[in-house]
Amino acid sequence: MDSHAVIKTWVVSYTDGLYLRACTAVSDKAIAEDLVQETFIAAFQSFDKFRSESSPQTWLFAILNNKINDHYRSKQKASIVSKDTTFFGYFFDEHGHWRESECPKEWSDADLHLLDNSEFKNTLQKCRGNLPGHWDMVLQLKYIDQRDGKEICQDLNISPSNFWQLMHRAKLQLRKCLELHWFNK
Amino acid sequence: MKRLVNILMLSCQKATELIEKEQYFGLSTLEKLRLRVHLTICDFCTRYKQQSRFLHDVLGHHSHDHATNVNESLKEKIINQIENL
Ligand SMILES: [Zn+2]
C-alpha cells in the first residue's frame, strides 16, 4: 500500500478518537477539526519517519498532542475539569447529602429492552445532547469505542481522577434528565 | 470510636463519586469499606448505584448519532485533502 492508501485507512479508523481528544483540549469544534486535519497532513508528510513496529494510533496522538501544545503555547492550558462547586450544589447540600428534591427516585422498568423503544432512545439522545460537549465526548470515547479508562486518560492527557470526576458529573446530570423526562414523567 | 466513625463516614456526594470510580478503576480497600458502610445506611445512594449501573449498560449499547455525523464529514474532508497532496 502506498502512503495515500495507508493514511486513508488511518483517517477512517482514528479520526473519532483524535477529534474527541482535540475537542476536550480546545473546546472549540472548528479549531478541533483543524487540528485533526493538520495532524493527518503532518503524518502524511512525514510518513517516512513512521516505524511500522509502533502503533499508528500512538504516533498520530503524539502528533496531535504536539499540535495542541503549539495551539496553547501562548495561552494557558484550559482545564477540562472545572472546579465549579455550583454543579454539585445543585444536587447536594453543604454537608454533601442529597437535596430533598434531588434524591434519586425509584425507576420502574429500567431494563435494557428500553433500547428497543424509539421514544426512550429519543429521550436519551436529547439528554446526552444537553450535556456539555466534552462530557458527552468522554462518554462517547468510553462507550462507543469501548475503550479502557486508562487508555482514554492517556489519549486525553487527563488524570484518572479527572476522568471519573467527569463521569460522575455526566452521570448525575444524565440520570436526572432521564428521571425527569422518562421514568417519572 | 468517634474517630473510627469519622473515617467511615462518607457524604452522598463522595459516595456517588466512589460508585463511579469503582466502575472504571476499582477502589482501595478502605474506599470499598467506606462505600459499603454508606450503602447499608443510605437508600438513595443504593438507588443511585443501581441506576448508574443501568446507565452504564445503556450507554454501552447506544450511539450518539449527531457526533458520528460530524466525524463522517470530517473524515471525508481530510481524505479529499490528502488525495490532493
Ligand atoms: Zn448517600
Coordinates of C-alpha atoms and ligand atoms in Angstrom, one line a residue:
Chain A
M1 CA 0.0 0.0 0.0
D2 CA 1.3 3.5 -0.8
S3 CA 1.2 6.2 1.8
H4 CA -2.0 7.7 0.4
A5 CA -3.8 4.4 0.9
V6 CA -2.4 3.8 4.4
I7 CA -3.2 7.3 5.6
K8 CA -6.8 6.9 4.3
T9 CA -7.3 3.8 6.4
W10 CA -6.0 5.7 9.3
V11 CA -8.4 8.6 8.7
V12 CA -11.2 6.1 8.8
S13 CA -10.0 4.3 11.9
Y14 CA -8.6 7.1 14.1
T15 CA -10.4 10.4 13.3
D16 CA -13.1 9.8 16.0
G17 CA -10.6 9.4 18.8
L18 CA -8.4 12.2 17.6
Y19 CA -11.3 14.6 17.2
L20 CA -12.6 13.8 20.7
R21 CA -9.1 14.4 22.1
A22 CA -8.9 17.7 20.3
C23 CA -12.3 18.8 21.4
T24 CA -11.6 18.2 25.1
A25 CA -8.3 20.1 24.7
V26 CA -9.6 23.2 22.9
S27 CA -13.4 23.1 23.4
D28 CA -13.9 24.9 20.1
K29 CA -15.1 22.4 17.5
A30 CA -13.8 24.3 14.5
I31 CA -10.3 24.5 15.9
A32 CA -10.5 20.9 16.9
E33 CA -11.4 19.9 13.3
D34 CA -8.4 22.0 12.0
L35 CA -6.1 20.3 14.5
V36 CA -7.1 16.8 13.4
Q37 CA -6.8 17.8 9.8
E38 CA -3.3 19.2 10.4
T39 CA -2.4 16.0 12.2
F40 CA -3.1 13.8 9.3
I41 CA -1.4 16.1 6.9
A42 CA 1.7 16.2 9.1
A43 CA 1.5 12.4 9.3
F44 CA 1.3 12.1 5.5
Q45 CA 4.2 14.5 5.0
S46 CA 6.5 12.7 7.5
F47 CA 5.3 9.2 6.6
D48 CA 8.9 8.1 6.1
K49 CA 9.5 8.6 9.8
F50 CA 6.7 6.2 10.8
R51 CA 8.1 2.9 12.1
S52 CA 5.7 0.1 11.3
E53 CA 6.5 -1.6 14.5
S54 CA 4.9 1.2 16.5
S55 CA 1.2 1.7 16.5
P56 CA -0.3 4.3 14.2
Q57 CA -2.6 5.4 16.9
T58 CA 0.2 6.2 19.3
W59 CA 2.0 8.1 16.6
L60 CA -1.0 10.1 15.5
F61 CA -1.9 11.0 19.1
A62 CA 1.7 12.2 19.6
I63 CA 1.5 14.4 16.6
L64 CA -1.9 15.8 17.7
N65 CA -0.6 16.5 21.2
N66 CA 2.2 18.5 19.7
K67 CA -0.3 20.4 17.6
I68 CA -2.4 21.1 20.7
N69 CA 0.7 22.3 22.6
D70 CA 1.5 24.6 19.8
H71 CA -2.0 25.9 19.9
Y72 CA -1.7 26.7 23.6
R73 CA 1.9 27.8 23.6
S74 CA 0.9 31.4 24.1
K75 CA -2.2 30.7 26.2
Q76 CA -2.7 29.0 29.5
K77 CA -3.9 25.4 29.1
A78 CA -7.6 25.3 29.7
S79 CA -8.6 22.8 32.3
I80 CA -11.3 20.3 31.1
V81 CA -12.5 19.6 34.6
S82 CA -13.7 22.9 36.0
K83 CA -13.7 23.1 39.8
D84 CA -17.2 24.7 40.0
T85 CA -19.0 23.9 43.2
T86 CA -22.3 25.1 41.9
F87 CA -22.7 22.0 39.9
F88 CA -22.6 19.7 42.9
G89 CA -24.5 22.4 44.9
Y90 CA -27.5 21.7 42.8
F91 CA -27.6 18.0 43.8
F92 CA -26.1 18.1 47.3
D93 CA -26.4 20.3 50.3
E94 CA -23.5 21.8 52.2
H95 CA -22.9 18.5 54.1
G96 CA -22.8 16.6 50.8
H97 CA -26.3 15.0 51.4
W98 CA -28.8 14.7 48.6
R99 CA -31.1 17.7 48.5
E100 CA -34.6 16.7 49.1
S101 CA -35.8 17.5 45.6
E102 CA -32.8 15.7 44.1
C103 CA -32.9 12.3 45.9
P104 CA -32.9 9.5 43.4
K105 CA -36.4 8.1 42.9
E106 CA -37.3 4.6 42.2
W107 CA -37.2 3.8 38.5
S108 CA -39.6 1.1 37.4
D109 CA -38.9 -0.9 34.3
A110 CA -35.3 0.2 34.0
D111 CA -34.2 -2.6 31.7
L112 CA -32.0 -2.9 28.6
H113 CA -35.1 -3.7 26.5
L114 CA -35.8 0.0 26.6
L115 CA -33.3 0.4 23.9
D116 CA -35.8 -1.2 21.5
N117 CA -38.1 1.7 22.3
S118 CA -37.6 4.5 19.9
E119 CA -39.2 7.0 22.2
F120 CA -36.8 6.1 25.0
K121 CA -33.9 6.4 22.6
N122 CA -35.0 9.9 21.6
T123 CA -35.2 10.9 25.2
L124 CA -31.7 9.5 25.9
Q125 CA -30.4 11.3 22.8
K126 CA -31.8 14.6 24.0
C127 CA -30.4 14.1 27.5
R128 CA -27.0 13.4 26.0
G129 CA -27.3 16.5 23.8
N130 CA -27.9 18.6 27.0
L131 CA -24.5 17.6 28.4
P132 CA -21.6 20.0 27.9
G133 CA -19.7 18.9 24.8
H134 CA -16.6 17.3 26.3
W135 CA -18.6 15.4 28.9
D136 CA -20.5 13.7 26.2
M137 CA -17.3 13.0 24.3
V138 CA -15.8 11.2 27.3
L139 CA -18.9 9.1 27.3
Q140 CA -18.6 8.6 23.6
L141 CA -14.9 7.5 23.9
K142 CA -15.7 5.2 26.7
Y143 CA -18.8 3.6 25.4
I144 CA -18.9 3.9 21.6
D145 CA -15.3 3.0 21.2
Q146 CA -15.4 0.5 24.2
R147 CA -12.1 1.9 25.4
D148 CA -10.4 1.2 28.6
G149 CA -10.4 4.1 31.2
K150 CA -6.6 4.2 31.5
E151 CA -6.2 4.4 27.7
I152 CA -8.7 7.2 27.4
C153 CA -6.8 9.1 30.1
Q154 CA -3.6 8.7 28.2
D155 CA -5.1 9.9 24.9
L156 CA -6.9 12.8 26.5
N157 CA -3.9 13.6 28.7
I158 CA -6.0 13.7 31.8
S159 CA -5.5 12.0 35.2
P160 CA -7.7 9.1 36.2
S161 CA -9.3 11.3 38.9
N162 CA -10.3 13.8 36.3
F163 CA -11.8 11.0 34.2
W164 CA -14.0 9.6 36.9
Q165 CA -15.0 13.1 38.1
L166 CA -16.1 13.9 34.6
M167 CA -18.0 10.6 34.5
H168 CA -19.6 11.4 37.9
R169 CA -20.9 14.8 36.7
A170 CA -22.1 13.4 33.4
K171 CA -23.9 10.5 35.1
L172 CA -25.5 12.7 37.7
Q173 CA -26.9 15.0 35.0
L174 CA -27.9 12.3 32.7
R175 CA -29.7 10.3 35.3
K176 CA -31.6 13.4 36.5
C177 CA -32.6 14.2 32.9
L178 CA -33.9 10.7 32.3
E179 CA -35.7 10.7 35.6
L180 CA -37.5 13.9 34.7
H181 CA -38.3 13.1 31.1
W182 CA -38.8 9.4 31.2
F183 CA -39.1 7.5 34.5
N184 CA -41.1 10.0 36.5
K185 CA -42.9 11.7 33.7
Chain B
M1 CA -14.8 5.1 68.4
K2 CA -15.7 8.6 67.3
R3 CA -12.6 8.6 65.1
L4 CA -13.5 5.3 63.5
V5 CA -17.0 6.7 62.7
N6 CA -15.4 9.7 61.1
I7 CA -13.1 7.6 59.0
L8 CA -16.0 5.5 57.8
M9 CA -18.5 8.4 57.3
L10 CA -19.0 9.4 53.7
S11 CA -21.2 12.1 52.3
C12 CA -23.6 11.2 49.5
Q13 CA -21.6 13.3 47.1
K14 CA -18.4 11.4 47.9
A15 CA -20.2 8.1 47.9
T16 CA -21.6 8.6 44.4
E17 CA -18.2 9.7 43.2
L18 CA -16.7 6.4 44.6
I19 CA -19.5 4.5 42.8
E20 CA -18.3 5.9 39.5
K21 CA -14.7 5.4 40.3
E22 CA -15.4 1.8 41.2
Q23 CA -16.9 1.2 37.7
Y24 CA -13.9 2.4 35.9
F25 CA -10.8 2.0 38.1
G26 CA -11.8 -0.1 41.1
L27 CA -11.4 1.1 44.7
S28 CA -8.9 0.7 47.5
T29 CA -9.7 -1.5 50.5
L30 CA -10.6 1.5 52.7
E31 CA -12.7 3.1 49.9
K32 CA -14.6 -0.2 49.4
L33 CA -15.3 -0.4 53.2
R34 CA -16.4 3.2 53.4
L35 CA -18.7 2.8 50.4
R36 CA -20.2 -0.4 51.7
V37 CA -20.9 1.1 55.1
H38 CA -22.5 4.1 53.4
L39 CA -24.7 2.0 51.2
T40 CA -26.0 0.0 54.1
I41 CA -27.4 3.1 55.6
C42 CA -28.3 5.2 52.5
D43 CA -31.2 4.1 50.3
F44 CA -30.7 7.0 47.9
C45 CA -27.1 6.1 47.1
T46 CA -28.1 2.5 46.8
R47 CA -30.6 3.5 44.2
Y48 CA -28.1 5.7 42.5
K49 CA -25.7 2.8 42.3
Q50 CA -28.3 0.6 40.5
Q51 CA -29.3 3.4 38.2
S52 CA -25.7 4.3 37.4
R53 CA -25.1 0.6 36.5
F54 CA -28.2 0.8 34.3
L55 CA -26.9 3.9 32.5
H56 CA -23.5 2.2 32.1
D57 CA -25.2 -0.7 30.3
V58 CA -27.5 1.6 28.3
L59 CA -24.6 3.8 27.1
G60 CA -22.7 0.7 26.0
H61 CA -25.4 0.0 23.5
H62 CA -26.4 3.5 22.5
S63 CA -24.6 5.6 20.0
H64 CA -24.9 9.3 19.8
D65 CA -25.8 9.9 16.1
H66 CA -25.0 13.6 16.0
A67 CA -21.4 13.3 16.9
T68 CA -21.0 10.4 14.4
N69 CA -22.3 12.5 11.5
V70 CA -19.8 15.3 12.3
N71 CA -17.0 12.9 12.2
E72 CA -18.1 11.3 8.9
S73 CA -18.0 14.6 7.1
L74 CA -14.7 15.5 8.8
K75 CA -13.2 12.2 7.5
E76 CA -14.3 12.9 4.0
K77 CA -12.8 16.4 4.1
I78 CA -9.5 15.1 5.3
I79 CA -9.4 12.2 2.8
N80 CA -10.1 14.7 -0.1
Q81 CA -7.3 16.9 1.1
I82 CA -4.8 14.2 1.4
E83 CA -5.6 13.0 -2.1
N84 CA -4.7 16.4 -3.4
L85 CA -1.3 16.4 -1.7
Ligands
ZN1 ZN -25.9 8.5 50.4

